[in-house]
PDB file of C-alpha atoms in Angstrom:
ATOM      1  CA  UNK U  13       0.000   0.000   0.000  1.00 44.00           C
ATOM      2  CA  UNK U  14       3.001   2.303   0.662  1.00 42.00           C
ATOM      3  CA  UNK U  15       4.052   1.979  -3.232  1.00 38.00           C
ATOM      4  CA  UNK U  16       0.490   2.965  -4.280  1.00 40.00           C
ATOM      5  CA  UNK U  17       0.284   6.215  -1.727  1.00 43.00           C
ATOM      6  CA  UNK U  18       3.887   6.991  -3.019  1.00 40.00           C
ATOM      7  CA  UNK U  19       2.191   7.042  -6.981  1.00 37.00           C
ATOM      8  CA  UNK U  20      -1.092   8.398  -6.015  1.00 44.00           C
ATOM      9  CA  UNK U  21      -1.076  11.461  -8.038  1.00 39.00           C
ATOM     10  CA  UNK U  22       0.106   8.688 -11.258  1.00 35.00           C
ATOM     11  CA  UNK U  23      -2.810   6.779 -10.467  1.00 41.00           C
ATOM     12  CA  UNK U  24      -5.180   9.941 -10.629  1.00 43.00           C
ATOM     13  CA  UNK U  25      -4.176  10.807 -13.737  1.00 38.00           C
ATOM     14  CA  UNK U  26      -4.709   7.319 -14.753  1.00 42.00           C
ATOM     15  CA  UNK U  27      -8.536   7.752 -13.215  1.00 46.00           C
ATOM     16  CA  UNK U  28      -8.794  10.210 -15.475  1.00 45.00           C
ATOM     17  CA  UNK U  29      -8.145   8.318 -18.621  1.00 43.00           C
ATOM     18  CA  UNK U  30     -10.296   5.702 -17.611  1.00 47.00           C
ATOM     19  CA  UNK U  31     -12.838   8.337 -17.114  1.00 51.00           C
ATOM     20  CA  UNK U  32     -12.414   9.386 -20.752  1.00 46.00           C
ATOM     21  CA  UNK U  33     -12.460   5.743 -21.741  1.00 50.00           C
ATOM     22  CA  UNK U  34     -16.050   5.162 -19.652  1.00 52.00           C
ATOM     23  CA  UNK U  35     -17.338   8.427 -21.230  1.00 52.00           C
ATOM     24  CA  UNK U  36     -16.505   6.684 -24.779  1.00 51.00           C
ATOM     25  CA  UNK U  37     -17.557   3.305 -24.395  1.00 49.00           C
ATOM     26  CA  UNK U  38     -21.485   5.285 -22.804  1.00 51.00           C
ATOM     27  CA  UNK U  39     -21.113   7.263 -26.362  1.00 51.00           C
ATOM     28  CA  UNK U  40     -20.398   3.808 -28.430  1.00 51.00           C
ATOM     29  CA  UNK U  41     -23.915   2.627 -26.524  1.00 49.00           C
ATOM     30  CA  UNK U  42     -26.082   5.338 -26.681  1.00 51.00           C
ATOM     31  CA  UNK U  43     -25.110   5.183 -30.418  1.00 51.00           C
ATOM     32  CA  UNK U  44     -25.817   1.815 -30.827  1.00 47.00           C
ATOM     33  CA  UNK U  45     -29.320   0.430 -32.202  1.00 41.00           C
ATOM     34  CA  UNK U  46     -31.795  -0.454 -30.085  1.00 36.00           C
ATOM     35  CA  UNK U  47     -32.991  -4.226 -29.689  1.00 37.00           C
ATOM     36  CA  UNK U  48     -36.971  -5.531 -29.458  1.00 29.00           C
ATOM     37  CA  UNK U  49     -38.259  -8.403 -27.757  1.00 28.00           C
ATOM     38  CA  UNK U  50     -41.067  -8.270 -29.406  1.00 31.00           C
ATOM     39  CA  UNK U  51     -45.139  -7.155 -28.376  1.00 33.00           C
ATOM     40  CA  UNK U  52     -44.807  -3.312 -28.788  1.00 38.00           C
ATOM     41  CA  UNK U  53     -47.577  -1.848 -30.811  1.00 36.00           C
ATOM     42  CA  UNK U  54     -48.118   2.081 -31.862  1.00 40.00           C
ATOM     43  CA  UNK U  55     -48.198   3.323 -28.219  1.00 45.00           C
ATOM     44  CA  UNK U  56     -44.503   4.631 -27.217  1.00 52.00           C
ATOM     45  CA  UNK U  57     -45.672   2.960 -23.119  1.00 48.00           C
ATOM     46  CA  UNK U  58     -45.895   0.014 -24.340  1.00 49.00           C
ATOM     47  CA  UNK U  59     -42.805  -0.108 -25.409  1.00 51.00           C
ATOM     48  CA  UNK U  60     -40.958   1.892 -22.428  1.00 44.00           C
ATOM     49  CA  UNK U  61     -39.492  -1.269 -20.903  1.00 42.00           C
ATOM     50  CA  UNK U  62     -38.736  -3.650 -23.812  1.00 40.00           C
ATOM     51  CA  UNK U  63     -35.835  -2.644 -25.054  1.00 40.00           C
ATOM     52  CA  UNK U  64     -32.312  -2.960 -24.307  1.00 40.00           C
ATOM     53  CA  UNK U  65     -29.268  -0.975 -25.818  1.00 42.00           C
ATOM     54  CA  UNK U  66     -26.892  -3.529 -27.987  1.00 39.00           C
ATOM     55  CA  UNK U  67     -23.589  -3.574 -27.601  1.00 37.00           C
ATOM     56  CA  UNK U  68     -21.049  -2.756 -29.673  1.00 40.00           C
ATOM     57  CA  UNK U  69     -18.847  -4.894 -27.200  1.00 41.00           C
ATOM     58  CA  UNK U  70     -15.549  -5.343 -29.129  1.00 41.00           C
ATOM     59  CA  UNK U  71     -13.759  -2.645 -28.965  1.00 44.00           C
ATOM     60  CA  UNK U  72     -14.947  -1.521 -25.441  1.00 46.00           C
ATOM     61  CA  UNK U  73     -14.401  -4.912 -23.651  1.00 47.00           C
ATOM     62  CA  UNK U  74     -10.822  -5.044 -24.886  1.00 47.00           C
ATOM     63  CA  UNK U  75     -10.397  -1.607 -23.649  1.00 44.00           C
ATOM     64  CA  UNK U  76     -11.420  -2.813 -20.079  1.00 44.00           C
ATOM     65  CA  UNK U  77      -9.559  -5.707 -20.735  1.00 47.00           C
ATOM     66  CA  UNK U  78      -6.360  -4.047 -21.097  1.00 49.00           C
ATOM     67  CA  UNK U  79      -6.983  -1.908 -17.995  1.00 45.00           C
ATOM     68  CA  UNK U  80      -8.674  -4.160 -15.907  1.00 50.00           C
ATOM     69  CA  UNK U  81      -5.895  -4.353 -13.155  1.00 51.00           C
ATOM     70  CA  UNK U  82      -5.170  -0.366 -13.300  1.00 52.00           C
ATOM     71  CA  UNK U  83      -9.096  -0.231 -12.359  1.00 57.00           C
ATOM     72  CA  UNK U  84      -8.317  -2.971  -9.198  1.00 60.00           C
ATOM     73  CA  UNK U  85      -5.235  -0.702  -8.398  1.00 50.00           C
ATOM     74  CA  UNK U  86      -7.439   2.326  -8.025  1.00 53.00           C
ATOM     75  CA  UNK U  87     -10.204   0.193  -6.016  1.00 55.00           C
ATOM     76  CA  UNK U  88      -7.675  -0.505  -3.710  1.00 54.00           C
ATOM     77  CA  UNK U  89      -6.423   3.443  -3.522  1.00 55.00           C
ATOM     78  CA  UNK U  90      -9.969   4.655  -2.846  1.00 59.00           C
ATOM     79  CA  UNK U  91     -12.640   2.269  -2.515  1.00 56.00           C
ATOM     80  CA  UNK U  92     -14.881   4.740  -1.121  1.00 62.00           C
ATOM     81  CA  UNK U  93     -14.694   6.801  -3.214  1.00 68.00           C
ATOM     82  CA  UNK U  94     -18.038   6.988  -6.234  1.00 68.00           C
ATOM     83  CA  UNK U  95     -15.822   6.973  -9.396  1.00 75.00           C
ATOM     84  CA  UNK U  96     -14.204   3.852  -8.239  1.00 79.00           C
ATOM     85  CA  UNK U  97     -17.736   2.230  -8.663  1.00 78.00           C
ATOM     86  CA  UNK U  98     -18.458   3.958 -11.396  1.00 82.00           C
ATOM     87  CA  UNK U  99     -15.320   2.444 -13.074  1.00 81.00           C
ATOM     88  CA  UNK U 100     -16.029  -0.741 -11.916  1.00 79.00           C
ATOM     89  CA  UNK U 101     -19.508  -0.706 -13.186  1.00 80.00           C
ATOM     90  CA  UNK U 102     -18.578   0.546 -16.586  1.00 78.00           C
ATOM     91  CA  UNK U 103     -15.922  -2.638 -16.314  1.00 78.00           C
ATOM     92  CA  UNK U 104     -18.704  -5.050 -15.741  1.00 80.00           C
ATOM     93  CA  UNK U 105     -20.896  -3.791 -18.418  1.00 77.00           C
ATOM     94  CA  UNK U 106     -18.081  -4.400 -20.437  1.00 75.00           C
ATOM     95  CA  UNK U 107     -18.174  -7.660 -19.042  1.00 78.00           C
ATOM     96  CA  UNK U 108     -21.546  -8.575 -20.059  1.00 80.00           C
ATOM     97  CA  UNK U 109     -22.425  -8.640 -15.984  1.00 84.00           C
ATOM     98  CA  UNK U 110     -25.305  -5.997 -16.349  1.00 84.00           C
ATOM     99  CA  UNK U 111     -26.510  -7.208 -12.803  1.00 88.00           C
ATOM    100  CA  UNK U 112     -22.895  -6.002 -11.130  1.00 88.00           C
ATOM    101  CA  UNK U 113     -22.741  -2.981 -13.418  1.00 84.00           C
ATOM    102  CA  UNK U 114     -25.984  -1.492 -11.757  1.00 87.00           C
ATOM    103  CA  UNK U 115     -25.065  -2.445  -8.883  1.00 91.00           C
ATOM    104  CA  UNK U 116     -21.484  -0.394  -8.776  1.00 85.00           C
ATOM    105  CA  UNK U 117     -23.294   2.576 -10.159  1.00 87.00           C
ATOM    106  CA  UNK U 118     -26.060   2.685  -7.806  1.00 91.00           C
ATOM    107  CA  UNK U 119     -23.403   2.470  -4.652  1.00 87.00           C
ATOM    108  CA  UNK U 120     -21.927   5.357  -6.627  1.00 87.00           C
ATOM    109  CA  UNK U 121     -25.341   7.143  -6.554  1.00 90.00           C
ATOM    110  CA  UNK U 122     -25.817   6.064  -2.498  1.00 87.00           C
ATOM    111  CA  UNK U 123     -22.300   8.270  -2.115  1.00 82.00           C
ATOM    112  CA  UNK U 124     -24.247  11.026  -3.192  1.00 83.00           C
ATOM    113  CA  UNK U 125     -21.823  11.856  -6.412  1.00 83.00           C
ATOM    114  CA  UNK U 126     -22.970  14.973  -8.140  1.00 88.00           C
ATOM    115  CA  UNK U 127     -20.412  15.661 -10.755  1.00 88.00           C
ATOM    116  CA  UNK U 128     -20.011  12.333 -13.098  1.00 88.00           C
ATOM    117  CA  UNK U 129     -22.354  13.628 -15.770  1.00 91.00           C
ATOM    118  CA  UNK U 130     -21.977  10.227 -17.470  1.00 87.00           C
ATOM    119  CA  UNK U 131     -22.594   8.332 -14.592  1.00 89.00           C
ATOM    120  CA  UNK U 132     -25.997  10.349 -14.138  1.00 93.00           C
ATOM    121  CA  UNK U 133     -27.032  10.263 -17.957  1.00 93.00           C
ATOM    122  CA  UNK U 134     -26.266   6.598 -18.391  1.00 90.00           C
ATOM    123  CA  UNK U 135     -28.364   5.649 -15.170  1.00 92.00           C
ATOM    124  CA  UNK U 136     -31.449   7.588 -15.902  1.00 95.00           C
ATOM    125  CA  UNK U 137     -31.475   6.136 -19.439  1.00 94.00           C
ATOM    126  CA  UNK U 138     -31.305   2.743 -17.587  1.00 91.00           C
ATOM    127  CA  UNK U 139     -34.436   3.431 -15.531  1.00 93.00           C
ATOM    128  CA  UNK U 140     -36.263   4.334 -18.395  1.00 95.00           C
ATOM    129  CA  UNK U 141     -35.369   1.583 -20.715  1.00 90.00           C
ATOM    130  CA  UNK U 142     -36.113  -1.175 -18.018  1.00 90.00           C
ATOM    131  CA  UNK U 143     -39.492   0.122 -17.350  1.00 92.00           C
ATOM    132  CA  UNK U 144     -39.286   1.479 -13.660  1.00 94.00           C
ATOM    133  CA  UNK U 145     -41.482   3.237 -12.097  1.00 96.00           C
ATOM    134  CA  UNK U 146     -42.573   6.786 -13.601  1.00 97.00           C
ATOM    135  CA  UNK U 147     -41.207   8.371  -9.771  1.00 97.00           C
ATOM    136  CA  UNK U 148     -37.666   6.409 -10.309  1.00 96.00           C
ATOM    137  CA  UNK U 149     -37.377   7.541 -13.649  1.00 97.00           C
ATOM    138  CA  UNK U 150     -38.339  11.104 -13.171  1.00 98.00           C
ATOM    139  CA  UNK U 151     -36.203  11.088  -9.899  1.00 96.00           C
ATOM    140  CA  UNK U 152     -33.477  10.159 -11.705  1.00 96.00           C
ATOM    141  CA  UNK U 153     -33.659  12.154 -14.814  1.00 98.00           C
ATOM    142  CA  UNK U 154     -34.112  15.244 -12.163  1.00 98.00           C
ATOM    143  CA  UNK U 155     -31.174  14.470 -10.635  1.00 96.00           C
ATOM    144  CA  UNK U 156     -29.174  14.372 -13.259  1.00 97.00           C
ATOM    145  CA  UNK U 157     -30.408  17.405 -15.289  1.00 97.00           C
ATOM    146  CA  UNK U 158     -30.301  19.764 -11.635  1.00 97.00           C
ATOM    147  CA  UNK U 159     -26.742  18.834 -11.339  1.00 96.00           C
ATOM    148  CA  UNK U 160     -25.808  19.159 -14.695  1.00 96.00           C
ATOM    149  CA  UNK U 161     -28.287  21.155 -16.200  1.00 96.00           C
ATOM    150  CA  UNK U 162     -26.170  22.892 -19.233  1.00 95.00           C
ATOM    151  CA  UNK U 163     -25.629  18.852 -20.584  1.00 95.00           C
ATOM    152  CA  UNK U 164     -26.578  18.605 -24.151  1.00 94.00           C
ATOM    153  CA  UNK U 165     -26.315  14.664 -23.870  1.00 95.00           C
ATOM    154  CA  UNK U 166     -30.018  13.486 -24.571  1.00 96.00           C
ATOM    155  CA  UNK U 167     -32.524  10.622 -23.411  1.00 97.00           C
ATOM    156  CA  UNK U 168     -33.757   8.593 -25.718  1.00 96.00           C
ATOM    157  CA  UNK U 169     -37.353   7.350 -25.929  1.00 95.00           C
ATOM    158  CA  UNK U 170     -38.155   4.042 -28.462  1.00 91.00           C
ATOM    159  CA  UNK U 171     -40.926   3.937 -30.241  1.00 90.00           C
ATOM    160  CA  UNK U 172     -43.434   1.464 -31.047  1.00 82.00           C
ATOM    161  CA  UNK U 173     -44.016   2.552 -34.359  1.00 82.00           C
ATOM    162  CA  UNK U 174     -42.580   5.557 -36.710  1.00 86.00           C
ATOM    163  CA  UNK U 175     -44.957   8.050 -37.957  1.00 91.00           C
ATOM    164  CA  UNK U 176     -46.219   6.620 -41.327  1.00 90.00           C
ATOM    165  CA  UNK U 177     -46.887  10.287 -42.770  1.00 93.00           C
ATOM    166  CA  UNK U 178     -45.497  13.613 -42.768  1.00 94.00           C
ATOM    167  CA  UNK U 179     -48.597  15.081 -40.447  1.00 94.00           C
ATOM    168  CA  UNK U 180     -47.815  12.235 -38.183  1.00 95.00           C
ATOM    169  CA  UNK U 181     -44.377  13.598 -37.591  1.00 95.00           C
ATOM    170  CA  UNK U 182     -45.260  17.045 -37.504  1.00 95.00           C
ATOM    171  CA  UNK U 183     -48.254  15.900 -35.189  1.00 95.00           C
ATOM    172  CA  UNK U 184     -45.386  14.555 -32.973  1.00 96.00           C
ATOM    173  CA  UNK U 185     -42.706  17.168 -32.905  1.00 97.00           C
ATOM    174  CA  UNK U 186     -45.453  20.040 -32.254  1.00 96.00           C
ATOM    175  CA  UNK U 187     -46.399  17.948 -28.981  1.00 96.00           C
ATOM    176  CA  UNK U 188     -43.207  17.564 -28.419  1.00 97.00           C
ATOM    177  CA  UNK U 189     -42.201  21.365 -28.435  1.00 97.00           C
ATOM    178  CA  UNK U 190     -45.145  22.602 -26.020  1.00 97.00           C
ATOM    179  CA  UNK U 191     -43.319  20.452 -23.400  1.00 98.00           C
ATOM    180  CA  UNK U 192     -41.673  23.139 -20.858  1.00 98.00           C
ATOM    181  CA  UNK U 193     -38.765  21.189 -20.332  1.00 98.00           C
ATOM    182  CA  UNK U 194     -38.326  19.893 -23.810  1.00 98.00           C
ATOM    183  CA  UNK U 195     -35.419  22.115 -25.731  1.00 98.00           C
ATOM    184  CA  UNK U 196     -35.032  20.180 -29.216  1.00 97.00           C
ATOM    185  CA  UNK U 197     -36.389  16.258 -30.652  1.00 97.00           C
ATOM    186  CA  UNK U 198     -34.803  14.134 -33.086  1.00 96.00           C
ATOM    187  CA  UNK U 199     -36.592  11.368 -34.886  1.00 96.00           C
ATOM    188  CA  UNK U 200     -33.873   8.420 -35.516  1.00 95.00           C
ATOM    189  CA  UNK U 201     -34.964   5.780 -37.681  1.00 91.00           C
ATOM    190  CA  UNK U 202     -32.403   2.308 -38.356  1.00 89.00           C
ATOM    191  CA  UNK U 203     -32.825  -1.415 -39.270  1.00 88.00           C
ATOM    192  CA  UNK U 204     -33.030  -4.365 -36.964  1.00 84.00           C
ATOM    193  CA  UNK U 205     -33.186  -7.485 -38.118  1.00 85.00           C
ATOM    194  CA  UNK U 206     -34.463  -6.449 -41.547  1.00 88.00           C
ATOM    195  CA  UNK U 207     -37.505  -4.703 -39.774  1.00 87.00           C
ATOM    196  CA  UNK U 208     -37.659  -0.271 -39.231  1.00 88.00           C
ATOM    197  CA  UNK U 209     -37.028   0.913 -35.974  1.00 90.00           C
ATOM    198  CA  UNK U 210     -37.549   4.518 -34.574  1.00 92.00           C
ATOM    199  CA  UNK U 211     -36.498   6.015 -31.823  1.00 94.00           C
ATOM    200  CA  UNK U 212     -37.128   9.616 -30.435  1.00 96.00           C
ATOM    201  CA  UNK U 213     -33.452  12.013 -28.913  1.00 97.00           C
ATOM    202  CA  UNK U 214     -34.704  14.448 -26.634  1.00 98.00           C
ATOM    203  CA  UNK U 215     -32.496  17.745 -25.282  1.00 98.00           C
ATOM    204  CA  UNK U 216     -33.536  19.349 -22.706  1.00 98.00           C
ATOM    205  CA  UNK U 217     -34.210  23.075 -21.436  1.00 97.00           C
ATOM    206  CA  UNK U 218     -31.891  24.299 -18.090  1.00 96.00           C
ATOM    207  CA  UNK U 219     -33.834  24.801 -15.251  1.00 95.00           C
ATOM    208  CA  UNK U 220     -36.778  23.029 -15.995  1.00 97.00           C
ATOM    209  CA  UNK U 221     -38.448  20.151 -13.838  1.00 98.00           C
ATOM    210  CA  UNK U 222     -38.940  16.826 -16.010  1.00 98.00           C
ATOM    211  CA  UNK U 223     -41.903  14.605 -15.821  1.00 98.00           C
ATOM    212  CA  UNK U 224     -41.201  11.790 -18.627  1.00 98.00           C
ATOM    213  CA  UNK U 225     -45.068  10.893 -18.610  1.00 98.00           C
ATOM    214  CA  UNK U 226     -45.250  14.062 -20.924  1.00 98.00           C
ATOM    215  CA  UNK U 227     -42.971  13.005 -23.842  1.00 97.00           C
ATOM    216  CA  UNK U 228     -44.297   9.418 -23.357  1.00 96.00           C
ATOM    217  CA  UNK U 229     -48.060  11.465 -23.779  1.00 96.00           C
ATOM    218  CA  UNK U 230     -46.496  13.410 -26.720  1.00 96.00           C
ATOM    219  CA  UNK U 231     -45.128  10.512 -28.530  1.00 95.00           C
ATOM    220  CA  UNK U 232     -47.947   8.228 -28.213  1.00 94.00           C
ATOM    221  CA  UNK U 233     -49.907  10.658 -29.947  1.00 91.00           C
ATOM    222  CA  UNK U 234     -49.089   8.591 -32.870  1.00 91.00           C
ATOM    223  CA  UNK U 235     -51.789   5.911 -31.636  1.00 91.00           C
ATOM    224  CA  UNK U 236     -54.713   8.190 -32.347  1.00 93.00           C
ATOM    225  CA  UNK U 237     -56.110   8.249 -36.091  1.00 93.00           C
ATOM    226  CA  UNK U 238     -55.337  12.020 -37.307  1.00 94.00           C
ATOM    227  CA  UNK U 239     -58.761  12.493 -37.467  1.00 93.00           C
ATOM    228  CA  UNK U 240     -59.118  12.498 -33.753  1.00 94.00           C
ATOM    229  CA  UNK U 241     -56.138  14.237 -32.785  1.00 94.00           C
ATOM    230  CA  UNK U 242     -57.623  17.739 -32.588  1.00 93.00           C
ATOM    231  CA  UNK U 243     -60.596  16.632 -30.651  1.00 94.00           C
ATOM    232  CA  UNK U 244     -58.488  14.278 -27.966  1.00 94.00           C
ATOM    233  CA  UNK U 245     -55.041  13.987 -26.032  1.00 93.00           C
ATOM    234  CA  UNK U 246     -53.459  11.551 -24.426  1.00 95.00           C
ATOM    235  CA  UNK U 247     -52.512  11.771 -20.572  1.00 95.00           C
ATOM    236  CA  UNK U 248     -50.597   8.949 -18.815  1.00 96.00           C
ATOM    237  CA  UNK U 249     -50.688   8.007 -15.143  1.00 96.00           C
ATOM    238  CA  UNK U 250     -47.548   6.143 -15.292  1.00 96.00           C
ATOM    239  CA  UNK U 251     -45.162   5.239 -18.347  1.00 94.00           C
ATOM    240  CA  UNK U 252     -47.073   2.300 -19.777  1.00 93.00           C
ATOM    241  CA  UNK U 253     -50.636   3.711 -18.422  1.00 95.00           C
ATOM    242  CA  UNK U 254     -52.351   6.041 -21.099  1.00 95.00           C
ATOM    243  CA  UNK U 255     -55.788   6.516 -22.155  1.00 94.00           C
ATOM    244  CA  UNK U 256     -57.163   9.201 -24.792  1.00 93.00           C
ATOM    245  CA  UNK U 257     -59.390  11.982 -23.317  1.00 94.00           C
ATOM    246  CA  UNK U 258     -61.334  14.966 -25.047  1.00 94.00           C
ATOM    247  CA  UNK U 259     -59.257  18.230 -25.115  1.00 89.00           C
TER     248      UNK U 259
END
C-alpha cells in the first residue's frame, strides 16, 4: 500500500483516462441500435421497458480488458470513493455482468456523487429503458439534469411505431415542443433485423423540472387516427398507463 500512496497522483491521472475511456464506451452505446423483444404496438408505453441498448462490445471490452488491473489498483487506492464504482460498473458492463454494473453505479449514486455527468445520464437512461417506475425515472432524470443542467447529452425514448406520414411527424414534434422542459427532438430511424425501428433524442431546457409521462403522452400521440387528434389527447398516469381523453 506504501508503493500505491507513493504514486497516487500517477494513479489519478490514470482515473482520469479511464474516465475518458467510460465516457466513450457510454457514447459507443447510446449510439448503438436499439434491440426488441417483441409485443410493442403504436403506443410509445408500451414499449418503455422492452428494449435494451446492444452492444457494440468489441472494442470496449478489450479496452477494459487491457486496464482491468489499473481499475483494481485504483479500487484498492480509494474504494470509497463513487468513481471507483463507477469504473467498476462501466468494467462489468463491459463484461456482459449488467446485474454487477448497476449495482457499482447505484453504490456510486448512495455516495451522493454529483459531478459524473456520465454516470448520471447513463443511469437515468437505464431506468427508463427497463421500465421502472414513472417516480424512479423522473427522480433520476431530475437528478441528473439539476446537477448538470447545461448537458446537451439526450434521453432517448423508443418507439413502437414511426410516424407513417409527414402530419404524423409534424403531429409529434409540435407535442413535443409545447413540453416546458423539452429544448429540441430528433426522430432516428435504423434497421433491426431487416424490420424499421424509430427512436425519439430528446435535449432538454436548463432549469426546468422533467416529468417523462409528458414526452411518453407526446409521442404516443401517434396511436390516435389524425382524425381524432384535434378533438383528444393523451394523458398517462404512469409510463405504460395512457388513455385518450377529449381536449
Amino acid at each position: 500500500m506504501a508503493v500505491l500512496q507513493r504514486y497516487r497522483m500517477l494513479v489519478i491521472v490514470y482515473v482520469i483516462v479511464l474516465g475518458i475511456g467510460a465516457r466513450e464506451y457510454l457514447v459507443s452505446r447510446s449510439n448503438g441500435t436499439v434491440e426488441w423483444l417483441g409485443g410493442c404496438q403504436a403506443s410509445a408505453a408500451a414499449c418503455s421497458n422492452t428494449g435494451t441498448q446492444a452492444l457494440r462490445s468489441s472494442d470496449d471490452s478489450l479496452f477494459w480488458m487491457r486496464h482491468a488491473k489499473m481499475t483494481e489498483v485504483v479500487a484498492q487506492l480509494n474504494p470509497e470513493d463513487p468513481d471507483t464504482d463507477f469504473l467498476l460498473g462501466m468494467q462489468a458492463l463491459s463484461e456482459g455482468d449488467i446485474e454487477e454494473s448497476i449495482r457499482r453505479l447505484e453504490e456510486a449514486l448512495e455516495g451522493g456523487v454529483k459531478h459524473n455527468n456520465y454516470l448520471l445520464q447513463y443511469y437515468a437512461q437505464y431506468e427508463l429503458e427497463r421500465g421502472a417506475d414513472w417516480r424512479r425515472v423522473n427522480l433520476a432524470v431530475n437528478r441528473w439534469r439539476i446537477n448538470h443542467p447545461f448537458s446537451s447529452d439526450p434521453l432517448t425514448i423508443p418507439l413502437g411505431a414511426g410516424p407513417e406520414t409527414p402530419q404524423d411527424e409534424n403531429d409529434m414534434y409540435q407535442a413535443l415542443e409545447a413540453i416546458p422542459w423539452v429544448a429540441g427532438s430528433q426522430l432516428e430511424s435504423f434497421v433491426l433485423e431487416d424490420q424499421p425501428r424509430w427512436q425519439i433524442a430528446l435535449t432538454f431546457q436548463p432549469g426546468e423540472t422533467v416529468d417523462v409521462r409528458e414526452a411518453i403522452e407526446a409521442v404516443t400521440l401517434l396511436s390516435l387516427p389524425p382524425n381524432d387528434r384535434p378533438r383528444f389527447i393523451v394523458q398517462c398516469s404512469t409510463l405504460v398507463d395512457c388513455t385518450m381523453v377529449p381536449r
